[in-house]
Amino acid sequence: MTPDLTADLGFLKLRNPVLTASGTFGYGLEFEPFMDLSKIGGIVVKGLYYGPREGNPPPRLVETTGGLINAIGLQGVGVEKFAAEVLPKLRQIDTAVFVNVCGASDDEYLKAIEFLNAQEGIAAYELNISCPNVKKNGLCPALGPDPTYALVKQAKAASRRPVIAKLSPNVTDIVEIAKAAEEAGADGLSLINTLLAMAVDIETRRPKLANIFGGLSGPAIKPIALRMTYQVASAVRVPVIGMGGIMTGADAIEYLIVGARAVQVGTANFIDPAAAARIAGEMKDFCEHKGIARIADLVGTLKTD
Amino acid sequence: MPHDPAVKIIKKQSWGDYHLFRFETPALAAGAEPGQFLMVRVSDTPFPLLRRPISLHAKEKNSLEIFFQVAGQGTALLAQKKEGETLDILGPFGKRFIPDTNALPTPAVLVGGGRGIAPLYFLAMELNKLGARVKVLYGGKSRTDLPVREKFEKAGLDIVCSTDDGSFGHHGFVTGLLESEIRRQEPAILYVCGPDPMMKKTAEIAAARRIPARISLESMMGCGFGACWGCVKRIRRDEGGEWRKICEDGPVFWADKIIWEEKE
Ligand SMILES: Cc1cc2nc3c(=O)[nH]c(=O)nc-3n(C[C@H](O)[C@H](O)[C@H](O)COP(=O)(O)OP(=O)(O)OC[C@H]3O[C@@H](n4cnc5c(N)ncnc54)[C@H](O)[C@@H]3O)c2cc1C
Ligand SMILES: Cc1cc2nc3c(=O)[nH]c(=O)nc-3n(C[C@H](O)[C@H](O)[C@H](O)COP(=O)(O)O)c2cc1C
Ligand code: FES
C-alpha cells in the first residue's frame, strides 16, 4: 500500500511535506532541468523586496565545517519583475508557490504584499522577518516579540492570502517570538532562518565575508534548528514548518516527529539539485518500510516519558 | 545541464600538486564548450559540503578532462581519487570563451597563469579546429609549475612559457611575455585565465592597446547553476555596475565589462 504523504497546513494541503527553502531554490525555474517540480510539496521562492536589490559585495559565501555562511544581502529582481517574468511560468507548474516577502521597513513589506495580492498563482506569503544579512549586526523584526507582533498584524490585515512568519534563531527565547507571531494572526510559522555567524582568514586576519557576518546553514545547524522546532511546535497551535540542515529523508522525519507538519530543504539543493524530490521519496520509503499509512501520523509523536 | 552521479575516472596523471583526470561521460561531454566548468563533489559525506567548480580542460567525443591544483581540503580530497573510481558531477555550466561574433577573431593569444592554464587547452584545440591562429603564453612560478607545457607542444600548438624565478623560459610574469608578443604581432583577441592580479594586469594591457579580451573569472560558488547568488562580481552596466553571477553570466566576460575590486 502506498502511504498517504499529504501534509495539512490547515489553510492548504500539500502533496507531500517537502518544500524548498527560500533563497536556496532561486525562483524555482533554475531547478527544472534537474527535477520535476510537481514531485514536491511546493517551493518557496527567493526573498523579494518591493523593488530590486543590489545585494552585498563579495565574498558572499564561505564554507565551514558541515555548513555554509552566506551574506547574499537579498539581491533580487523585486516583485514587479517577478510577477511579469517568473510567476507566469511558475503557474504552469503543478506545485504550491510560496513567496518569501522582505522589507527594509514595515511599509515596504506591506507594499510588496499589496502588489502580490493582485497576482494569481501564489499559495501563501512567507514573511521573512528574520534575514540576518540586511541590516547591521543581523538586526530584523524577528529579534523581538513587539516588532514581530506589529509587523505580522499589519501583514495579515494587508494580505488576502495566508501569512507564514519565518522566525530567527538569533534570539534568547524563540517561543516568546513564536507566540507573538501567532497572537498577531500568523497562519503558520516557519523556522529557522540562518544563525548569525562569521569566519576569519588567519593569514590576512580579515573576515572571510565582506559583510563580516553572515547566516550559517546546512547540516551543522540541524541539532539547534530541531530543538527550536520542537520548542515552538510544543507551544503554538498554528502549523509549524521546520528547517535547518535537512539533507536526507531521515533528517526530515526527525522534524515531523518533533512537531513540524512540513519541512523545507535549503542548502542541500546546492549540492544535489534534486534533493527535495529525493528527500520526499526517502520519506515515502520510510513510511512503507515501517508500515505507516499516513505520514501526518508521525507529526508530534516524540516520546519523552 | 545533466547530472552524472557516477563519472568514471579512466585516466589520472599527477605532477606534484597538479592532477589531471579523464572521464568517459557522453552525457556531460555532449555540447560542452571551452570556458565552461563542472561542479564536482569531492566527498560522499557532507564534509566538505559544497561541490567545487573545475573548468573543462579537454574534450574528445565522449570524454572530458579536468586539470586542477590542490588549493585546500576539497581539492586535496579530489586528488586522492584513483583511476577506476567514480565522481558525482553536474554540468557543464557557464558561458563559453569564444565570442558569438560572425567572424572568428584571429590571431588569438591565450594567456594562462598557474592552474588558469586549465581551460586554455580545450580552447586552443577548438580555436585551431575552427581555423584561428593560436599562440599560448603560459606562466608559472618555476620550471616544475608548468606541468601541461608538453601537452600543448605535442598537440602542435605554439606555446611560450615564463617563470617567476627564471628557471624556464622568459624570466618574469606572463604579462611581460604578452607585452613582447603584442609588439611582435598585434593579436585580434586575448583569452585569459589565471590569478586575479595577472588577469587585472592583462585587462589593463588590453585596454591600453584596444585589443578585445575575454577573461575567465573565479569566485566562491555555492551551487554553480544560478540559484544561490553567492558567486557575483562587479560588471559594468550603463554608467555604473551591478553584481552579476559568475556561474551563469560568466565565468567568461569581456575585459572591458569587468570592474576590478579596489582591495586586492
Ligand atoms: C569557474 C571556475 C573554474 C575553476 N576551474 C579550476 C580548474 O580548472 N582547476 C583548478 O585547479 N581550479 C579551478 N578553480 C578553482 C577551484 O574551484 C578552487 O581552487 C577550489 O574550489 C578550492 O577548493 P578547496 O576545498 O580545495 O579549497 P578551500 O579550502 O575551499 O579554499 C582554498 C582557497 O581557495 C579559495 N577558493 C575556494 N573555493 C573557491 C572557488 N570556487 N573559486 C576560487 N577560489 C576558491 C578559498 O578562498 C581559499 O583561498 C575554478 C574556479 C572557478 C570559479
Ligand atoms: C544562500 C542562502 C540564501 C538564503 N536566502 C533566504 C531568503 O531570501 N529568505 C529567507 O527567508 N531565508 C533565506 N535563507 C535561509 C534558508 O531559507 C533557510 O532558512 C536556512 O538556510 C536553513 O535551512 P538549511 O540548513 O536547509 O539551508 C537563505 C539561505 C541561504 C543558504
Ligand atoms: S554559484 Fe550559485 S548562483 Fe552562482
XYZ file of C-alpha atoms and ligand atoms in Angstrom:
657
model
C 0.000 0.000 0.000
C 1.381 3.428 -0.880
C 1.442 5.670 2.167
C -0.528 8.925 2.197
C 2.126 11.642 2.115
C -0.116 14.696 2.188
C 0.679 17.413 4.665
C -2.103 19.567 6.044
C -1.156 23.151 6.812
C -4.741 23.992 7.719
C -5.041 26.676 5.061
C -3.517 24.402 2.414
C -2.969 20.707 1.698
C 0.406 19.814 0.249
C 1.135 16.785 -1.942
C 3.901 15.883 0.469
C 5.634 17.639 3.382
C 8.701 18.776 1.428
C 9.079 22.411 0.404
C 12.210 24.163 -0.776
C 13.648 26.886 1.464
C 13.743 30.483 0.343
C 16.999 31.715 -1.145
C 18.260 28.231 -1.858
C 15.969 27.475 -4.785
C 16.224 30.634 -6.858
C 12.857 31.478 -8.332
C 12.226 27.773 -8.874
C 12.784 27.620 -12.619
C 16.560 27.217 -12.160
C 15.830 23.681 -10.934
C 13.583 22.495 -13.717
C 16.438 20.841 -15.632
C 17.175 18.662 -12.595
C 13.849 17.881 -11.034
C 10.153 17.545 -11.707
C 8.800 20.337 -9.504
C 5.428 18.607 -9.265
C 7.098 15.858 -7.214
C 7.450 18.085 -4.153
C 5.019 19.783 -1.818
C 5.876 23.245 -3.019
C 8.524 25.864 -3.488
C 9.361 28.982 -1.538
C 10.958 31.494 -3.862
C 13.940 33.669 -3.053
C 13.195 36.609 -0.789
C 11.572 39.511 -2.655
C 11.532 43.157 -1.762
C 9.110 45.515 -3.410
C 11.913 46.876 -5.572
C 15.097 45.339 -6.969
C 18.013 44.951 -4.531
C 21.737 45.240 -5.115
C 22.844 42.742 -2.507
C 26.152 42.703 -0.623
C 29.657 42.852 -2.116
C 31.571 39.549 -2.407
C 32.859 37.326 -0.924
C 29.286 36.412 -0.032
C 29.877 32.777 0.844
C 32.224 30.749 2.948
C 32.106 27.076 3.708
C 32.712 25.987 7.293
C 32.620 22.538 8.881
C 29.333 20.985 7.836
C 27.874 24.327 6.892
C 27.785 27.405 4.735
C 27.817 31.032 5.856
C 26.115 33.370 3.408
C 25.740 37.114 3.206
C 23.951 37.490 -0.106
C 22.034 40.519 1.108
C 18.875 39.521 -0.739
C 19.949 40.628 -4.204
C 16.887 40.233 -6.350
C 14.577 41.470 -9.047
C 11.722 42.875 -6.968
C 8.053 41.904 -7.067
C 7.139 43.592 -10.361
C 9.708 41.808 -12.448
C 8.970 38.577 -10.569
C 5.279 38.877 -11.391
C 5.952 39.718 -15.023
C 8.697 37.249 -15.828
C 8.681 34.380 -13.339
C 5.182 33.915 -11.995
C 3.547 33.155 -15.373
C 5.999 30.274 -15.802
C 5.508 29.031 -12.243
C 1.743 28.979 -12.847
C 2.315 26.306 -15.498
C 3.852 24.019 -12.888
C 1.724 21.862 -10.633
C 3.233 22.865 -7.307
C 2.377 25.253 -4.467
C 4.252 28.554 -4.713
C 5.099 30.483 -1.554
C 6.540 33.954 -1.872
C 9.113 34.971 0.721
C 8.407 38.654 1.370
C 11.048 41.071 2.634
C 11.184 44.722 3.518
C 13.587 47.286 4.927
C 10.637 48.836 6.786
C 7.151 47.644 7.750
C 5.752 49.782 4.936
C 7.883 48.076 2.374
C 6.628 44.633 3.417
C 3.069 45.877 3.061
C 3.737 47.444 -0.324
C 5.095 44.114 -1.590
C 2.091 42.224 -0.207
C -0.381 44.658 -1.738
C 1.276 44.279 -5.107
C 1.389 40.478 -4.857
C -2.257 40.314 -3.760
C -3.188 41.299 -7.301
C -1.226 38.376 -8.798
C -2.517 34.852 -9.283
C -0.662 31.625 -8.614
C 0.606 32.225 -5.082
C -0.414 29.876 -2.259
C 0.764 31.949 0.687
C 3.290 34.532 1.812
C 6.212 33.636 3.987
C 7.094 36.799 5.824
C 10.872 36.966 6.065
C 11.113 38.849 9.334
C 14.392 37.123 10.107
C 17.057 37.746 7.475
C 20.359 38.457 9.265
C 22.045 39.955 6.194
C 20.265 43.172 5.567
C 20.811 45.477 8.495
C 23.896 45.926 10.636
C 24.588 43.213 13.218
C 21.848 40.994 11.869
C 19.001 43.211 13.073
C 15.499 42.191 11.953
C 11.910 42.299 13.302
C 12.025 38.662 14.462
C 14.515 39.561 17.200
C 11.786 40.940 19.441
C 8.180 39.993 20.229
C 6.902 43.558 19.797
C 8.262 44.273 16.302
C 7.206 40.747 15.302
C 3.675 41.297 16.555
C 3.376 44.705 14.917
C 4.601 43.554 11.516
C 2.653 40.282 11.386
C -0.527 42.077 12.434
C -0.189 44.636 9.639
C 0.782 41.985 7.108
C -2.289 39.920 7.980
C -4.507 42.938 7.574
C -2.973 43.761 4.200
C -2.906 40.224 2.853
C -5.622 38.343 1.035
C -3.596 35.154 1.488
C -2.352 33.080 4.405
C 0.752 34.513 6.062
C 3.547 32.398 7.485
C 6.055 34.135 9.730
C 9.634 32.942 9.356
C 11.433 33.064 12.665
C 15.035 33.836 13.546
C 17.142 31.573 15.753
C 19.251 34.542 16.861
C 17.181 35.150 19.985
C 17.229 34.128 23.622
C 13.725 32.692 23.659
C 12.261 31.750 20.305
C 8.994 30.599 21.886
C 8.239 34.150 23.003
C 8.601 35.399 19.422
C 6.601 32.475 18.028
C 3.736 33.276 20.373
C 3.809 36.949 19.410
C 3.508 35.985 15.735
C 0.675 33.571 16.485
C -1.171 36.165 18.528
C -0.820 38.663 15.697
C -2.673 36.222 13.479
C 0.043 34.317 11.600
C -1.458 31.289 9.824
C 1.727 29.324 10.285
C 5.315 29.595 11.445
C 8.456 28.514 9.661
C 11.832 28.135 11.320
C 14.722 28.512 11.391
C 16.363 31.159 9.305
C 20.159 31.145 9.391
C 22.287 31.595 12.509
C 24.381 34.762 12.667
C 27.967 33.616 12.164
C 31.447 34.558 10.952
C 34.761 33.097 9.791
C 38.272 34.578 9.811
C 41.255 34.183 7.486
C 44.223 33.834 9.854
C 46.769 34.818 7.186
C 45.216 38.188 6.452
C 43.268 38.484 9.754
C 40.334 39.582 7.664
C 36.803 38.251 7.922
C 36.142 35.728 5.180
C 32.928 37.551 4.247
C 32.927 41.134 3.017
C 29.894 41.711 5.253
C 31.876 40.309 8.264
C 28.765 38.454 9.469
C 26.580 36.054 7.559
C 23.993 33.371 8.192
C 25.036 29.781 8.865
C 23.017 26.987 7.249
C 23.466 23.322 6.436
C 23.943 20.122 8.473
C 25.911 21.994 11.170
C 22.748 23.791 12.360
C 20.346 20.856 12.372
C 20.505 19.989 16.095
C 19.782 23.596 17.063
C 17.037 24.007 14.472
C 15.418 20.762 15.548
C 15.438 21.813 19.198
C 13.822 25.144 18.327
C 11.232 23.479 16.097
C 10.342 21.181 18.986
C 10.040 24.083 21.430
C 7.883 26.153 19.100
C 5.677 23.298 17.879
C 5.013 22.382 21.506
C 3.947 25.924 22.356
C 1.705 27.062 19.484
C -1.430 25.792 17.733
C -0.703 27.030 14.225
C 1.153 24.691 11.865
C 4.922 24.751 12.066
C 7.273 24.229 9.132
C 10.717 23.101 10.234
C 14.035 23.542 8.512
C 17.760 23.617 9.053
C 20.313 21.162 7.704
C 17.924 18.691 6.143
C 19.934 16.538 3.739
C 18.010 13.241 3.828
C 14.552 11.799 4.360
C 15.661 10.703 7.831
C 16.525 14.295 8.745
C 13.077 15.416 7.596
C 11.339 12.664 9.591
C 13.064 13.949 12.739
C 11.412 17.319 12.171
C 7.977 15.713 11.772
C 8.442 13.730 14.973
C 9.179 16.900 16.981
C 6.032 18.508 15.635
C 6.626 20.072 12.212
C 3.808 19.464 9.718
C 6.079 20.173 6.794
C 9.753 20.847 6.211
C 11.880 22.989 3.963
C 15.056 21.839 2.273
C 17.662 24.577 1.836
C 21.399 24.244 1.439
C 21.019 20.633 0.244
C 19.622 21.979 -3.054
C 23.028 23.428 -3.920
C 24.787 20.097 -3.599
C 22.044 17.937 -5.040
C 19.631 19.988 -7.154
C 17.127 17.128 -6.995
C 17.433 16.902 -3.189
C 13.853 17.930 -2.374
C 12.323 15.246 -4.610
C 14.824 12.666 -3.373
C 14.009 13.502 0.255
C 10.262 13.180 -0.418
C 10.999 9.761 -1.930
C 13.062 8.707 1.066
C 10.248 9.755 3.414
C 7.844 7.633 1.429
C 10.246 4.663 1.613
C 10.476 5.120 5.379
C 6.701 5.018 5.760
C 6.421 1.938 3.570
C 9.169 0.201 5.449
C 7.606 0.997 8.828
C 4.045 0.341 7.719
C 2.987 3.938 8.380
C -0.204 4.595 6.399
C -0.276 8.389 6.740
C 2.884 10.396 7.120
C 0.906 13.005 9.074
C 0.580 10.401 11.833
C 4.259 10.958 12.609
C 3.772 14.627 13.442
C 4.430 15.458 17.086
C 4.980 11.874 18.203
C 8.190 12.454 20.149
C 8.249 10.183 23.190
C 9.760 11.829 26.228
C 8.481 9.674 29.049
C 22.637 20.565 -17.846
C 22.867 16.987 -16.864
C 23.833 15.334 -13.646
C 26.028 12.264 -13.847
C 26.347 10.707 -10.371
C 28.925 8.120 -11.407
C 31.505 9.562 -13.774
C 34.349 7.074 -14.068
C 37.932 8.301 -13.966
C 39.542 6.449 -16.863
C 42.932 8.135 -16.656
C 44.821 10.018 -13.984
C 48.116 11.904 -14.227
C 49.824 13.787 -11.413
C 52.660 16.313 -11.172
C 53.178 17.329 -7.529
C 50.171 19.484 -6.609
C 48.661 19.272 -10.089
C 46.396 16.472 -11.269
C 44.583 15.560 -14.445
C 41.562 13.276 -14.712
C 39.985 11.956 -17.860
C 36.348 10.859 -17.702
C 34.197 8.812 -20.004
C 30.880 10.691 -19.861
C 28.793 11.119 -23.014
C 26.070 12.900 -21.015
C 28.328 15.697 -19.804
C 30.513 15.877 -22.913
C 27.605 16.479 -25.277
C 27.626 20.158 -26.188
C 30.440 21.044 -23.768
C 32.365 24.144 -24.862
C 35.669 25.722 -23.837
C 35.226 28.134 -20.932
C 32.534 26.074 -19.271
C 33.030 24.299 -15.963
C 31.811 21.321 -13.944
C 30.596 21.170 -10.329
C 32.359 18.198 -8.781
C 31.504 16.509 -5.486
C 34.714 15.810 -3.654
C 33.266 13.621 -0.905
C 30.358 11.219 -0.420
C 29.704 12.733 3.011
C 28.690 16.325 3.796
C 32.353 17.150 4.595
C 33.253 19.210 2.663
C 29.715 20.218 1.900
C 29.788 22.093 -1.378
C 30.794 20.978 -4.831
C 33.944 22.506 -6.299
C 33.964 24.278 -9.670
C 36.572 22.931 -12.114
C 36.985 24.001 -15.743
C 36.809 21.735 -18.747
C 40.406 21.105 -19.744
C 39.912 18.939 -22.833
C 37.208 17.152 -24.742
C 37.210 14.259 -27.159
C 33.937 12.814 -28.402
C 32.582 11.184 -25.237
C 35.374 12.030 -22.843
C 36.258 15.121 -20.860
C 39.353 16.103 -18.925
C 39.850 18.305 -15.888
C 43.175 19.686 -14.704
C 43.418 21.056 -11.191
C 45.777 22.199 -8.482
C 45.353 21.339 -4.812
C 44.257 24.573 -3.108
C 42.674 23.308 0.107
C 40.725 20.480 1.660
C 38.315 19.885 -1.197
C 40.828 19.698 -3.998
C 43.119 17.593 -1.746
C 40.329 15.008 -1.392
C 39.733 15.115 -5.117
C 43.425 14.459 -5.725
C 43.157 11.222 -3.731
C 40.717 9.718 -6.226
C 42.171 6.906 -8.311
C 41.696 5.570 -11.790
C 38.576 3.421 -11.936
C 36.795 5.351 -9.144
C 33.737 7.466 -9.886
C 32.754 11.056 -9.189
C 29.372 12.775 -8.901
C 29.394 15.696 -11.342
C 26.936 18.375 -12.511
C 27.393 20.488 -15.593
C 28.746 21.785 -17.803
C 27.776 25.294 -16.751
C 28.581 28.834 -17.824
C 29.253 30.811 -20.947
C 31.878 29.814 -23.484
C 35.165 31.569 -24.192
C 34.723 32.057 -27.923
C 32.615 35.156 -28.627
C 29.425 34.907 -30.652
C 30.794 37.158 -33.387
C 30.260 36.467 -37.063
C 33.938 36.167 -37.924
C 36.287 34.242 -35.645
C 38.937 36.719 -34.395
C 42.454 35.670 -35.418
C 45.285 35.611 -34.487
C 44.338 34.739 -30.898
C 46.705 34.925 -27.940
C 45.849 32.767 -24.922
C 47.309 33.868 -21.587
C 47.327 31.387 -18.697
C 48.876 31.526 -15.258
C 49.245 28.543 -12.911
C 46.055 26.486 -12.727
C 44.497 29.091 -15.018
C 46.002 27.192 -17.932
C 43.295 24.541 -17.382
C 40.549 25.838 -19.709
C 43.018 27.135 -22.312
C 43.982 23.719 -23.694
C 40.409 22.893 -24.703
C 40.083 26.431 -26.074
C 43.322 26.239 -28.081
C 42.320 22.928 -29.643
C 38.887 24.273 -30.520
C 40.236 27.528 -31.988
C 42.703 25.508 -34.011
C 39.914 23.360 -35.368
C 37.888 26.437 -36.269
C 40.828 27.863 -38.213
C 42.172 30.590 -35.914
C 45.905 31.178 -35.498
C 46.696 30.443 -31.865
C 49.576 31.384 -29.605
C 49.652 30.284 -25.980
C 51.526 32.141 -23.221
C 51.899 30.053 -20.060
C 53.271 31.439 -16.815
C 54.315 29.576 -13.668
C 56.383 30.113 -10.539
C 59.184 27.858 -11.717
C 60.076 25.047 -14.160
C 58.017 22.472 -12.190
C 54.972 24.761 -12.201
C 54.366 24.228 -15.946
C 53.100 20.626 -15.992
C 50.988 20.773 -19.143
C 53.511 22.634 -21.335
C 54.485 19.450 -23.176
C 50.864 18.571 -23.786
C 50.413 21.786 -25.766
C 53.645 21.139 -27.653
C 52.645 17.572 -28.513
C 49.381 18.858 -29.926
C 51.411 21.091 -32.247
C 50.322 24.322 -30.529
C 52.608 27.355 -30.462
C 53.393 27.881 -26.757
C 55.850 30.160 -24.933
C 56.475 29.991 -21.190
C 57.578 32.312 -18.419
C 58.647 31.601 -14.846
C 58.790 33.998 -11.912
C 62.228 32.647 -10.921
C 63.627 32.352 -14.429
C 64.166 28.581 -14.195
C 62.435 28.099 -17.535
C 61.602 30.353 -20.476
C 61.143 34.089 -20.064
C 62.210 35.369 -16.609
C 59.254 37.253 -15.147
C 55.499 37.370 -15.322
C 53.446 36.069 -18.203
C 52.118 39.608 -18.702
C 55.705 40.540 -19.694
C 55.558 37.857 -22.360
C 52.249 39.265 -23.523
C 53.715 42.753 -23.937
C 56.519 41.480 -26.150
C 54.108 39.290 -28.108
C 51.921 42.313 -28.808
C 54.982 44.256 -30.036
C 55.804 41.353 -32.368
C 52.325 40.969 -33.772
C 49.109 42.594 -32.597
C 46.559 39.892 -31.677
C 42.920 40.206 -32.728
C 41.782 38.858 -29.367
C 43.120 37.714 -25.984
C 41.741 34.831 -23.937
C 42.829 34.964 -20.304
C 42.672 32.827 -17.151
C 44.869 32.994 -14.073
C 45.292 34.656 -10.681
C 43.386 37.932 -10.199
C 46.412 40.300 -10.326
C 47.551 38.717 -13.583
C 44.081 38.993 -15.125
C 43.754 42.584 -13.987
C 47.140 43.494 -15.467
C 46.201 41.740 -18.711
C 42.948 43.692 -18.830
C 44.958 46.928 -18.449
C 47.295 45.965 -21.283
C 44.333 45.000 -23.466
C 42.582 48.301 -22.732
C 45.699 50.377 -23.479
C 46.144 48.613 -26.834
C 42.431 48.404 -27.571
C 42.606 44.647 -28.003
C 39.385 42.816 -27.132
C 39.935 40.313 -24.318
C 37.864 37.501 -22.899
C 38.633 36.856 -19.235
C 37.536 33.883 -17.126
C 36.812 34.975 -13.554
C 36.798 32.874 -10.394
C 34.759 33.203 -7.254
C 33.376 31.161 -4.388
C 30.435 29.168 -5.705
C 27.553 27.784 -3.701
C 25.751 25.975 -6.492
C 27.198 26.680 -9.953
C 23.827 26.984 -11.659
C 22.413 30.351 -10.681
C 20.432 29.520 -7.564
C 22.411 30.956 -4.637
C 23.621 34.373 -5.894
C 26.844 33.775 -3.998
C 29.329 33.987 -6.869
C 28.930 37.582 -8.015
C 31.493 40.013 -9.411
C 31.080 43.663 -10.362
C 30.168 44.021 -14.017
C 29.667 47.289 -15.881
C 26.156 48.362 -16.718
C 25.311 51.707 -18.263
C 27.229 54.304 -16.242
C 27.580 52.127 -13.169
C 27.926 48.492 -12.267
C 25.968 45.596 -10.902
C 26.672 42.282 -9.189
C 26.426 39.572 -11.810
C 26.612 35.838 -11.288
C 29.878 34.284 -12.441
C 28.313 30.861 -12.852
C 25.521 31.931 -15.171
C 26.551 35.197 -16.835
C 30.246 34.141 -16.830
C 32.706 32.803 -15.899
C 33.996 34.434 -19.089
C 33.392 38.170 -19.557
C 34.710 40.817 -21.927
C 37.593 42.521 -20.099
C 36.122 45.999 -20.554
C 32.973 44.939 -18.695
C 34.803 43.858 -15.547
C 35.076 46.310 -12.651
C 38.063 45.158 -10.605
C 37.829 45.429 -6.855
C 39.873 48.164 -5.186
C 41.117 45.858 -2.418
C 43.416 43.061 -3.523
C 34.585 28.729 -12.829
C 35.768 28.177 -12.058
C 36.600 27.271 -12.666
C 37.686 26.733 -11.969
N 38.499 25.869 -12.624
C 39.560 25.342 -11.989
C 40.419 24.423 -12.662
O 40.197 24.043 -13.805
N 41.487 23.936 -11.980
C 41.757 24.321 -10.693
O 42.752 23.865 -10.135
N 40.950 25.181 -10.031
C 39.862 25.711 -10.637
N 39.039 26.589 -9.967
C 39.338 26.919 -8.567
C 38.828 25.830 -7.655
O 37.432 25.762 -7.747
C 39.231 26.108 -6.185
O 40.622 26.032 -6.085
C 38.615 25.111 -5.251
O 37.226 25.294 -5.180
C 39.193 25.239 -3.856
O 38.568 24.278 -3.024
P 39.337 23.619 -1.798
O 38.362 22.924 -0.948
O 40.497 22.826 -2.263
O 39.940 24.858 -1.078
P 39.287 25.685 0.117
O 39.882 25.187 1.374
O 37.827 25.770 -0.023
O 39.899 27.092 -0.228
C 41.272 27.276 -0.506
C 41.415 28.606 -1.171
O 40.705 28.626 -2.416
C 39.704 29.648 -2.423
N 38.514 29.082 -3.046
C 37.606 28.243 -2.509
N 36.644 27.948 -3.367
C 36.941 28.620 -4.494
C 36.314 28.738 -5.746
N 35.168 28.166 -6.001
N 36.902 29.501 -6.676
C 38.066 30.128 -6.399
N 38.697 30.064 -5.235
C 38.142 29.329 -4.305
C 39.458 29.971 -0.986
O 39.020 31.315 -0.828
C 40.821 29.748 -0.369
O 41.642 30.858 -0.553
C 37.940 27.132 -10.630
C 37.097 28.038 -10.010
C 36.017 28.567 -10.693
C 35.113 29.535 -10.023
C 22.319 31.353 0.134
C 21.122 31.430 1.042
C 20.149 32.407 0.832
C 19.025 32.498 1.656
N 18.077 33.448 1.394
C 16.946 33.499 2.155
C 15.873 34.390 1.837
O 15.911 35.114 0.835
N 14.790 34.427 2.655
C 14.689 33.601 3.745
O 13.684 33.657 4.449
N 15.660 32.723 4.039
C 16.788 32.645 3.274
N 17.767 31.713 3.575
C 17.591 30.810 4.720
C 17.023 29.471 4.285
O 15.746 29.620 3.698
C 16.915 28.503 5.469
O 16.131 29.108 6.473
C 18.271 28.167 6.068
O 19.247 28.052 5.058
C 18.251 26.881 6.900
O 17.980 25.744 6.121
P 19.127 24.773 5.508
O 20.086 24.453 6.605
O 18.414 23.593 4.964
O 19.802 25.577 4.441
C 18.889 31.593 2.749
C 19.871 30.627 2.958
C 20.974 30.519 2.117
C 21.986 29.434 2.375
S 27.270 29.741 -7.694
Fe 25.241 29.840 -7.012
S 24.483 31.495 -8.172
Fe 26.458 31.269 -8.961
